[in-house]
Short mmCIF file of C-alpha atoms and ligand atoms in Angstrom, two decimals:
data_model
loop_
_atom_site.label_atom_id
_atom_site.label_comp_id
_atom_site.label_asym_id
_atom_site.label_seq_id
_atom_site.Cartn_x
_atom_site.Cartn_y
_atom_site.Cartn_z
CA MET S 1 78.98 167.82 79.79
CA PRO S 2 82.57 166.92 78.98
CA GLN S 3 83.02 165.36 82.41
CA LEU S 4 80.14 162.95 81.96
CA LYS S 5 81.34 162.15 78.48
CA SER S 6 84.82 161.26 79.64
CA LEU S 7 83.37 159.29 82.54
CA LEU S 8 81.17 157.35 80.15
CA SER S 9 84.00 156.64 77.78
CA ALA S 10 86.19 155.51 80.69
CA ALA S 11 83.39 153.20 81.81
CA PHE S 12 83.03 151.93 78.27
CA ILE S 13 86.75 151.17 78.05
CA ALA S 14 86.61 149.42 81.41
CA LEU S 15 83.65 147.31 80.28
CA ALA S 16 85.32 146.50 76.99
CA SER S 17 88.48 145.34 78.72
CA LEU S 18 86.45 143.33 81.21
CA SER S 19 84.71 141.44 78.45
CA THR S 20 88.07 140.79 76.76
CA ILE S 21 89.30 139.32 80.04
CA ALA S 22 86.16 137.24 80.39
CA ILE S 23 86.59 135.75 76.93
CA ALA S 24 90.27 134.97 77.46
CA ASP S 25 89.81 133.72 80.98
CA THR S 26 88.79 130.16 80.59
CA VAL S 27 90.87 127.54 82.33
CA THR S 28 90.52 123.89 81.40
CA VAL S 29 91.26 121.48 84.22
CA TYR S 30 91.94 117.77 83.82
CA SER S 31 91.37 116.23 87.23
CA ALA S 32 91.75 112.75 88.66
CA ARG S 33 90.18 113.92 91.90
CA ASN S 34 86.68 112.90 92.78
CA GLU S 35 84.47 115.57 91.19
CA GLN S 36 82.46 116.19 94.37
CA LEU S 37 85.68 117.00 96.25
CA LEU S 38 86.91 119.58 93.74
CA LYS S 39 83.90 121.07 91.95
CA PRO S 40 82.64 123.27 94.83
CA LEU S 41 86.09 124.80 95.13
CA LEU S 42 86.32 125.51 91.40
CA ASP S 43 82.79 126.97 91.42
CA ARG S 44 83.79 129.29 94.21
CA TYR S 45 86.84 130.38 92.20
CA SER S 46 84.67 131.10 89.13
CA LYS S 47 82.28 133.15 91.21
CA GLU S 48 85.05 135.22 92.77
CA THR S 49 87.09 135.82 89.64
CA GLY S 50 84.73 135.47 86.67
CA THR S 51 87.03 132.81 85.25
CA GLU S 52 85.22 129.99 83.52
CA ILE S 53 86.54 126.57 84.51
CA ARG S 54 86.03 123.64 82.18
CA LEU S 55 86.44 120.49 84.22
CA MET S 56 87.19 117.05 82.82
CA THR S 57 87.49 114.23 85.35
CA ALA S 58 88.78 110.70 84.77
CA ASN S 59 91.18 108.37 86.53
CA GLU S 60 94.84 109.36 86.49
CA GLY S 61 95.91 106.71 83.97
CA ALA S 62 93.24 107.80 81.49
CA LEU S 63 94.10 111.48 81.95
CA LEU S 64 97.80 110.95 81.31
CA ALA S 65 97.07 108.80 78.26
CA ARG S 66 94.76 111.53 77.00
CA LEU S 67 97.36 114.27 77.51
CA ASN S 68 99.90 112.16 75.64
CA ALA S 69 97.49 111.48 72.78
CA GLU S 70 96.35 115.10 72.47
CA GLY S 71 99.87 116.52 72.55
CA ALA S 72 100.07 120.21 71.59
CA SER S 73 96.36 120.34 70.76
CA THR S 74 95.20 119.49 74.29
CA PRO S 75 92.68 121.91 75.77
CA ALA S 76 94.06 121.21 79.27
CA ASP S 77 95.73 124.05 81.16
CA VAL S 78 95.95 122.40 84.58
CA LEU S 79 96.41 118.81 85.71
CA ILE S 80 95.14 117.96 89.18
CA THR S 81 95.71 114.51 90.59
CA VAL S 82 96.35 112.57 93.77
CA ASP S 83 99.66 111.09 94.83
CA ALA S 84 103.13 112.46 94.25
CA GLY S 85 103.85 109.28 92.28
CA ASN S 86 101.29 110.33 89.65
CA LEU S 87 102.43 113.96 89.59
CA TRP S 88 106.02 112.81 89.22
CA LEU S 89 105.04 110.53 86.33
CA ALA S 90 103.24 113.37 84.52
CA ALA S 91 106.35 115.53 84.83
CA GLN S 92 108.57 112.63 83.77
CA GLN S 93 106.46 112.16 80.62
CA GLY S 94 106.94 115.84 79.75
CA GLN S 95 103.30 116.76 80.38
CA LEU S 96 103.97 119.64 82.82
CA ARG S 97 105.95 122.85 82.76
CA ALA S 98 107.87 124.76 85.44
CA LEU S 99 105.74 127.17 87.41
CA ASN S 100 107.63 130.06 88.93
CA SER S 101 105.33 131.50 91.55
CA PRO S 102 106.47 133.32 94.69
CA ILE S 103 102.98 132.71 96.12
CA LEU S 104 103.29 128.93 95.79
CA GLN S 105 106.89 128.98 97.04
CA LYS S 106 105.65 130.76 100.13
CA ASN S 107 102.46 128.73 100.73
CA ILE S 108 103.71 125.19 100.04
CA PRO S 109 106.64 123.75 102.03
CA ALA S 110 109.59 122.54 99.96
CA HIS S 111 109.13 118.82 100.70
CA LEU S 112 105.56 118.93 99.32
CA ARG S 113 106.50 120.18 95.85
CA ASP S 114 108.60 119.16 92.87
CA PRO S 115 112.25 120.28 93.18
CA ASP S 116 111.90 121.51 89.55
CA ASN S 117 108.63 123.36 90.31
CA GLN S 118 106.55 121.37 87.83
CA TRP S 119 103.94 120.38 90.44
CA PHE S 120 102.85 121.53 93.87
CA GLY S 121 101.14 119.61 96.66
CA LEU S 122 97.80 121.18 97.60
CA SER S 123 96.66 118.79 100.29
CA VAL S 124 98.48 116.35 102.52
CA ARG S 125 97.34 112.83 103.27
CA ALA S 126 98.93 110.77 106.01
CA ARG S 127 99.05 106.98 105.52
CA THR S 128 99.26 105.28 108.85
CA ILE S 129 98.18 102.43 111.09
CA VAL S 130 94.60 101.75 112.17
CA TYR S 131 93.50 99.08 114.63
CA SER S 132 90.50 97.45 116.19
CA LYS S 133 89.62 98.98 119.51
CA SER S 134 88.10 95.72 120.73
CA GLN S 135 90.58 92.97 119.80
CA PRO S 136 94.19 94.07 120.08
CA LYS S 137 95.81 90.74 119.10
CA TRP S 138 97.48 91.36 115.82
CA LYS S 139 99.50 88.30 114.82
CA GLY S 140 98.05 87.06 111.56
CA LYS S 141 95.38 89.75 111.75
CA LEU S 142 96.66 92.34 109.28
CA CYS S 143 94.58 93.80 106.45
CA LEU S 144 96.15 95.63 103.52
CA ARG S 145 94.87 97.40 100.46
CA THR S 146 96.11 96.01 97.15
CA SER S 147 99.72 96.69 96.15
CA LYS S 148 98.36 97.87 92.77
CA LYS S 149 97.23 101.11 94.39
CA VAL S 150 99.67 103.98 93.93
CA TYR S 151 99.31 104.96 97.61
CA ASN S 152 101.02 101.72 98.66
CA GLN S 153 103.61 101.95 95.88
CA SER S 154 104.49 105.44 97.14
CA LEU S 155 104.59 104.28 100.76
CA ILE S 156 107.01 101.48 99.88
CA ALA S 157 109.08 103.82 97.65
CA MET S 158 109.50 106.22 100.58
CA MET S 159 110.45 103.34 102.90
CA ILE S 160 113.11 102.23 100.39
CA THR S 161 114.48 105.78 100.32
CA GLU S 162 114.66 105.84 104.06
CA ILE S 163 115.76 102.38 105.19
CA GLY S 164 116.94 100.70 101.99
CA GLU S 165 115.56 97.91 99.87
CA ALA S 166 116.64 94.92 102.00
CA LYS S 167 115.06 96.18 105.23
CA THR S 168 111.90 97.30 103.42
CA GLU S 169 111.53 93.88 101.79
CA GLU S 170 111.88 92.19 105.16
CA ILE S 171 109.07 94.36 106.54
CA VAL S 172 106.79 93.75 103.56
CA ARG S 173 107.38 89.99 103.83
CA GLY S 174 106.35 90.29 107.47
CA TRP S 175 103.14 92.01 106.41
CA VAL S 176 102.34 89.28 103.89
CA ALA S 177 102.97 86.58 106.50
CA ASN S 178 100.48 88.29 108.84
CA LEU S 179 97.66 88.90 106.37
CA ALA S 180 94.25 87.85 107.68
CA THR S 181 92.73 87.90 104.18
CA THR S 182 93.52 88.88 100.60
CA PRO S 183 94.21 92.61 100.06
CA PHE S 184 91.26 94.99 99.67
CA PRO S 185 90.51 97.17 96.64
CA ASP S 186 90.17 100.33 98.76
CA ASP S 187 90.87 101.78 102.19
CA THR S 188 87.19 102.11 103.18
CA SER S 189 86.45 98.39 102.80
CA LEU S 190 89.61 97.66 104.80
CA LEU S 191 88.40 99.91 107.63
CA LYS S 192 84.99 98.22 107.59
CA ALA S 193 86.69 94.81 107.75
CA ILE S 194 88.50 95.89 110.90
CA ALA S 195 85.24 97.20 112.38
CA ALA S 196 83.59 93.86 111.54
CA GLY S 197 86.38 91.85 113.21
CA GLN S 198 87.69 90.27 110.00
CA CYS S 199 91.10 91.68 110.86
CA GLN S 200 92.51 93.84 113.64
CA VAL S 201 95.10 96.15 112.13
CA GLY S 202 95.75 97.84 108.79
CA ILE S 203 97.26 100.78 106.92
CA VAL S 204 95.08 103.57 105.46
CA ASN S 205 94.99 107.24 104.51
CA THR S 206 93.49 108.98 107.53
CA TYR S 207 90.75 110.88 105.66
CA TYR S 208 88.96 107.59 104.92
CA LEU S 209 88.64 106.95 108.65
CA GLY S 210 87.65 110.60 109.12
CA ARG S 211 84.81 110.27 106.61
CA LEU S 212 83.49 107.13 108.33
CA LEU S 213 83.66 108.89 111.70
CA VAL S 214 81.58 111.78 110.35
CA LYS S 215 78.80 109.30 109.54
CA GLU S 216 79.30 107.15 112.61
CA PRO S 217 81.09 108.87 115.52
CA ASP S 218 81.50 105.57 117.39
CA PHE S 219 83.09 103.72 114.48
CA PRO S 220 85.27 101.25 116.44
CA VAL S 221 88.61 101.81 114.74
CA GLY S 222 91.50 103.70 116.34
CA LEU S 223 94.39 105.47 114.69
CA PHE S 224 98.05 105.15 115.55
CA TRP S 225 100.67 107.56 114.22
CA ALA S 226 103.41 105.37 112.76
CA ASN S 227 107.10 106.00 113.17
CA GLN S 228 106.89 108.85 115.67
CA SER S 229 110.17 107.97 117.36
CA GLY S 230 111.78 107.63 113.92
CA SER S 231 111.46 109.84 110.88
CA GLY S 232 107.70 110.44 111.10
CA THR S 233 104.49 109.17 109.53
CA HIS S 234 104.45 108.72 105.74
CA VAL S 235 102.70 111.61 104.00
CA ASN S 236 101.77 112.13 100.38
CA VAL S 237 99.94 114.88 98.50
CA SER S 238 97.26 115.65 96.02
CA GLY S 239 98.52 118.42 93.81
CA ALA S 240 98.54 120.29 90.54
CA GLY S 241 100.72 121.54 87.74
CA ILE S 242 100.36 123.54 84.54
CA THR S 243 100.32 121.41 81.43
CA LYS S 244 103.16 121.75 78.95
CA HIS S 245 100.79 122.84 76.18
CA ALA S 246 98.53 125.09 78.29
CA LYS S 247 96.72 127.73 76.22
CA ASN S 248 96.13 129.90 79.29
CA PRO S 249 99.18 129.42 81.52
CA ALA S 250 98.60 132.71 83.34
CA GLY S 251 95.03 131.68 84.22
CA ALA S 252 96.27 128.24 85.19
CA GLN S 253 98.84 129.73 87.54
CA LYS S 254 96.26 131.98 89.18
CA LEU S 255 93.99 128.99 89.81
CA ILE S 256 96.75 126.87 91.35
CA GLU S 257 97.85 129.81 93.50
CA TYR S 258 94.26 130.26 94.66
CA LEU S 259 94.12 126.60 95.68
CA SER S 260 97.19 127.13 97.88
CA MET S 261 95.66 130.05 99.79
CA GLU S 262 93.99 129.80 103.14
CA ALA S 263 90.32 129.85 102.06
CA ALA S 264 90.77 127.01 99.56
CA GLN S 265 93.06 125.08 101.88
CA ALA S 266 90.34 125.18 104.54
CA PHE S 267 88.09 123.38 102.06
CA TYR S 268 90.54 120.48 101.73
CA VAL S 269 90.60 120.26 105.52
CA ASP S 270 86.88 120.62 106.24
CA GLU S 271 85.28 118.89 103.25
CA ASP S 272 87.88 116.25 102.35
CA LEU S 273 89.29 115.74 105.88
CA GLU S 274 92.80 115.83 104.46
CA PHE S 275 95.55 118.00 105.89
CA ALA S 276 96.38 121.38 104.40
CA ALA S 277 99.60 121.69 102.45
CA ASN S 278 99.75 125.33 103.55
CA PRO S 279 100.99 125.19 107.16
CA LYS S 280 98.87 128.21 108.13
CA VAL S 281 95.70 126.10 107.96
CA LYS S 282 95.08 123.85 110.95
CA PRO S 283 93.41 120.39 110.83
CA ASN S 284 89.67 119.82 111.14
CA SER S 285 88.35 119.15 114.64
CA ILE S 286 87.63 115.46 113.86
CA ILE S 287 91.26 115.01 112.95
CA LYS S 288 92.40 116.90 116.05
CA GLU S 289 91.14 114.00 118.18
CA TRP S 290 93.93 111.84 116.79
CA GLY S 291 96.46 114.28 118.23
CA SER S 292 99.20 116.02 116.35
CA PHE S 293 101.83 113.95 114.62
CA LYS S 294 105.30 114.23 113.22
CA PRO S 295 105.15 113.88 109.43
CA ASN S 296 108.04 112.52 107.41
CA LEU S 297 109.80 115.46 105.76
CA LEU S 298 111.42 113.63 102.85
CA ASN S 299 110.54 115.23 99.53
CA VAL S 300 107.45 113.43 98.20
CA ALA S 301 109.00 113.36 94.71
CA LYS S 302 110.92 110.30 95.97
CA ALA S 303 107.61 108.42 95.80
CA GLY S 304 107.76 108.74 92.03
CA GLU S 305 111.43 108.13 91.53
CA LEU S 306 111.35 104.74 93.26
CA GLN S 307 107.87 103.65 92.14
CA ALA S 308 109.12 100.93 89.78
CA THR S 309 111.57 99.60 92.38
CA ALA S 310 108.76 99.52 94.95
CA THR S 311 106.42 97.62 92.63
CA LYS S 312 109.06 94.97 91.95
CA LEU S 313 109.82 94.63 95.65
CA MET S 314 106.14 94.08 96.55
CA ASP S 315 105.88 91.52 93.80
CA ARG S 316 108.96 89.62 95.09
CA ALA S 317 107.59 89.69 98.62
CA GLY S 318 104.28 88.17 97.48
CA TYR S 319 102.22 91.29 98.28
CA LYS S 320 99.38 91.13 95.78
FE1 FE Q 401 92.16 108.49 98.30
#
């Protein structure tokens, strides 16, 4: 039975090469994203491709410090983190490498990725104005999250890019003068303070309001799209890049490409209530209620470049 024999040997070769792939195909991910927001997506990828993902989560500062300390011996292939400011910093510290992928070029718009292709936005978060639906008197009724949070540093950095330092400082001083209370550690407590009447207006990433609305559809906080007659609402990204010392750069690239495709992008939209970076994927229905908005199209890398300038400005203006 020469036919059967050759069939068997072909099958054997196929199996042997499969197991070689399986051994080689482990991708180690360092992620600053909340594990519950990322893990299901990575599990789905493993199931579909047979690639084993080793996931290490920590906050972005700890991850960057770890990459720096580990140097060439790092097990990390992919870095995933929130905020273009953090991605920019990782690239600036030499922790990422250029990723030349026609798939990512096609799926992710130019303003949501590094001009040098070292990182790509995978989800979009809009930071805009929220207000009390019951008490629309805002003088002295502003709530802010702490200026220590990178989201606010990036927002201010983008404002400096757009309208200059002097005008931005004037605006931030206005915010400080109108604060109802000391800045909050996170956006969710700020939103709850508005709902409780402690303040009437604030600035948050929209997905935090979305998540509260999922639990409580009548949550009494409205959303206003900032700057629609100007350059558009401030947007930022969560994103990923391949580490400089990746042991499996090909596997890392495949994973990041997968995250940019429609099925994975739908997860960011439906589970995280962020916006997709890939324009083919439309917002979740909860988000649709806020109406469509014009996003600012400045390259988000600017958030990193002017981070230090932004921090100094907030400090000068008394924004704690
Ligand atoms: Fe967040």
